[in-house]
mmCIF file of C-alpha atoms in Angstrom:
data_model
loop_
_atom_site.group_PDB
_atom_site.id
_atom_site.type_symbol
_atom_site.label_atom_id
_atom_site.label_comp_id
_atom_site.label_asym_id
_atom_site.label_seq_id
_atom_site.Cartn_x
_atom_site.Cartn_y
_atom_site.Cartn_z
ATOM 1 C CA UNK A 259 -6.202 -12.473 -3.019
ATOM 2 C CA UNK A 260 -3.038 -10.415 -2.862
ATOM 3 C CA UNK A 261 0.538 -11.500 -2.418
ATOM 4 C CA UNK A 262 1.958 -12.968 0.775
ATOM 5 C CA UNK A 263 4.354 -10.517 2.414
ATOM 6 C CA UNK A 264 6.484 -10.917 5.535
ATOM 7 C CA UNK A 265 7.250 -7.704 7.453
ATOM 8 C CA UNK A 266 10.213 -7.794 9.843
ATOM 9 C CA UNK A 267 10.514 -4.796 12.152
ATOM 10 C CA UNK A 268 10.908 -4.546 15.931
ATOM 11 C CA UNK A 269 9.146 -1.160 16.056
ATOM 12 C CA UNK A 270 5.457 -1.934 16.613
ATOM 13 C CA UNK A 271 4.335 1.422 15.184
ATOM 14 C CA UNK A 272 6.263 0.875 11.951
ATOM 15 C CA UNK A 273 5.243 -2.770 11.510
ATOM 16 C CA UNK A 274 1.584 -1.876 12.181
ATOM 17 C CA UNK A 275 1.727 0.961 9.637
ATOM 18 C CA UNK A 276 3.357 -1.290 7.023
ATOM 19 C CA UNK A 277 0.883 -4.099 7.723
ATOM 20 C CA UNK A 278 -2.119 -1.773 7.497
ATOM 21 C CA UNK A 279 -0.833 -0.137 4.286
ATOM 22 C CA UNK A 280 -0.154 -3.463 2.543
ATOM 23 C CA UNK A 281 -3.375 -5.109 3.728
ATOM 24 C CA UNK A 282 -5.328 -2.100 2.383
ATOM 25 C CA UNK A 283 -3.888 -3.069 -1.032
ATOM 26 C CA UNK A 284 -5.215 -6.608 -0.597
ATOM 27 C CA UNK A 285 -1.973 -8.347 0.399
ATOM 28 C CA UNK A 286 -1.733 -11.053 3.079
ATOM 29 C CA UNK A 287 0.727 -9.811 5.688
ATOM 30 C CA UNK A 288 2.521 -11.530 8.561
ATOM 31 C CA UNK A 289 4.707 -9.595 10.989
ATOM 32 C CA UNK A 290 7.873 -10.762 12.747
ATOM 33 C CA UNK A 291 9.544 -8.575 15.389
ATOM 34 C CA UNK A 292 13.027 -10.108 15.636
ATOM 35 C CA UNK A 293 15.746 -11.482 13.414
ATOM 36 C CA UNK A 294 15.948 -14.928 15.027
ATOM 37 C CA UNK A 295 12.569 -16.116 13.688
ATOM 38 C CA UNK A 296 12.866 -14.810 10.124
ATOM 39 C CA UNK A 297 14.415 -17.819 8.375
ATOM 40 C CA UNK A 298 11.862 -20.221 9.917
ATOM 41 C CA UNK A 299 8.986 -17.904 8.990
ATOM 42 C CA UNK A 300 10.264 -17.575 5.417
ATOM 43 C CA UNK A 301 10.200 -21.370 5.066
ATOM 44 C CA UNK A 302 6.796 -21.904 6.691
ATOM 45 C CA UNK A 303 4.893 -18.858 5.373
ATOM 46 C CA UNK A 304 6.598 -18.718 1.932
ATOM 47 C CA UNK A 305 6.088 -14.991 1.282
ATOM 48 C CA UNK A 306 6.461 -13.493 -2.170
ATOM 49 C CA UNK A 307 8.180 -10.389 -0.762
ATOM 50 C CA UNK A 308 10.072 -9.469 2.409
ATOM 51 C CA UNK A 309 9.973 -6.023 4.041
ATOM 52 C CA UNK A 310 13.086 -5.987 6.230
ATOM 53 C CA UNK A 311 14.317 -3.578 8.899
ATOM 54 C CA UNK A 312 18.094 -3.264 9.356
ATOM 55 C CA UNK A 313 18.361 -2.849 13.147
ATOM 56 C CA UNK A 314 16.775 -5.935 14.698
ATOM 57 C CA UNK A 315 17.183 -7.885 17.934
ATOM 58 C CA UNK A 316 18.802 -11.294 17.410
ATOM 59 C CA UNK A 317 20.127 -11.054 13.864
ATOM 60 C CA UNK A 318 20.412 -7.768 11.972
ATOM 61 C CA UNK A 319 18.850 -7.169 8.557
ATOM 62 C CA UNK A 320 22.178 -7.207 6.720
ATOM 63 C CA UNK A 321 23.080 -10.656 8.105
ATOM 64 C CA UNK A 322 19.601 -11.894 7.182
ATOM 65 C CA UNK A 323 19.904 -10.519 3.634
ATOM 66 C CA UNK A 324 23.245 -12.341 3.360
ATOM 67 C CA UNK A 325 21.702 -15.642 4.545
ATOM 68 C CA UNK A 326 18.747 -15.216 2.178
ATOM 69 C CA UNK A 327 20.974 -14.435 -0.816
ATOM 70 C CA UNK A 328 23.054 -17.567 -0.134
ATOM 71 C CA UNK A 329 20.007 -19.836 0.271
ATOM 72 C CA UNK A 330 19.056 -21.577 -2.966
ATOM 73 C CA UNK A 331 15.368 -21.694 -2.024
ATOM 74 C CA UNK A 332 15.169 -18.011 -0.995
ATOM 75 C CA UNK A 333 17.764 -16.242 -3.168
ATOM 76 C CA UNK A 334 15.152 -14.875 -5.605
ATOM 77 C CA UNK A 335 12.907 -13.417 -2.865
ATOM 78 C CA UNK A 336 12.497 -9.651 -3.428
ATOM 79 C CA UNK A 337 13.395 -7.554 -0.385
ATOM 80 C CA UNK A 338 12.349 -4.006 0.507
ATOM 81 C CA UNK A 339 14.749 -2.683 3.151
ATOM 82 C CA UNK A 340 13.605 -0.159 5.789
ATOM 83 C CA UNK A 341 16.182 1.692 7.842
ATOM 84 C CA UNK A 342 16.617 4.795 9.942
ATOM 85 C CA UNK A 343 20.287 4.610 8.944
ATOM 86 C CA UNK A 344 20.654 6.131 5.476
ATOM 87 C CA UNK A 345 24.397 5.219 5.326
ATOM 88 C CA UNK A 346 23.525 1.501 5.447
ATOM 89 C CA UNK A 347 21.951 1.860 1.965
ATOM 90 C CA UNK A 348 25.330 1.164 0.310
ATOM 91 C CA UNK A 349 25.721 -2.126 2.218
ATOM 92 C CA UNK A 350 22.558 -3.473 0.596
ATOM 93 C CA UNK A 351 23.496 -2.555 -2.981
ATOM 94 C CA UNK A 352 25.371 -5.852 -3.382
ATOM 95 C CA UNK A 353 22.153 -7.883 -3.070
ATOM 96 C CA UNK A 354 20.380 -8.316 -6.397
ATOM 97 C CA UNK A 355 17.096 -9.156 -4.670
ATOM 98 C CA UNK A 356 16.886 -5.816 -2.807
ATOM 99 C CA UNK A 357 14.174 -4.051 -4.784
ATOM 100 C CA UNK A 358 14.176 -0.836 -2.739
ATOM 101 C CA UNK A 359 15.736 0.896 0.244
ATOM 102 C CA UNK A 360 13.462 3.250 2.188
ATOM 103 C CA UNK A 361 14.753 5.534 4.916
ATOM 104 C CA UNK A 362 12.580 5.920 8.018
ATOM 105 C CA UNK A 363 10.414 7.873 8.354
ATOM 106 C CA UNK A 364 9.091 6.907 4.938
ATOM 107 C CA UNK A 365 6.063 7.904 2.919
ATOM 108 C CA UNK A 366 3.450 5.127 2.556
ATOM 109 C CA UNK A 367 3.139 5.963 -1.162
ATOM 110 C CA UNK A 368 6.855 5.191 -1.526
ATOM 111 C CA UNK A 369 6.337 1.927 0.373
ATOM 112 C CA UNK A 370 3.446 0.909 -1.903
ATOM 113 C CA UNK A 371 5.540 1.731 -4.979
ATOM 114 C CA UNK A 372 8.544 -0.211 -3.639
ATOM 115 C CA UNK A 373 6.382 -3.269 -2.886
ATOM 116 C CA UNK A 374 4.724 -3.098 -6.304
ATOM 117 C CA UNK A 375 8.136 -2.905 -8.020
ATOM 118 C CA UNK A 376 9.536 -5.697 -5.836
ATOM 119 C CA UNK A 377 6.643 -8.002 -6.683
ATOM 120 C CA UNK A 378 7.005 -7.155 -10.376
ATOM 121 C CA UNK A 379 10.672 -8.296 -10.269
ATOM 122 C CA UNK A 380 9.710 -11.720 -8.953
#
């Protein structure tokens, strides 16, 4: 069985594509469509990697990355950031657990590579 991955994106097309791509590699994937539920899902599902969008309803991806990095239990969780906003890349460079930053639209090969590298860091 593959790794447990949580995908957080409010765009159904993107989250479905990410889910399909990662499940085709044998990973177990859960999807969350807003920032408010992420922390609870991280604690209950205990994923080994987080794929995180930046622009989210509720709490944005940057605020979530900050909370995760400050949480003793979650601070080592690898994160792959997805964003349509290329300039936000620099904001995420301060987080050691951010394994990759992919700009939307992204290539699924790049996503698979980013996830593989993120899981290898764990």
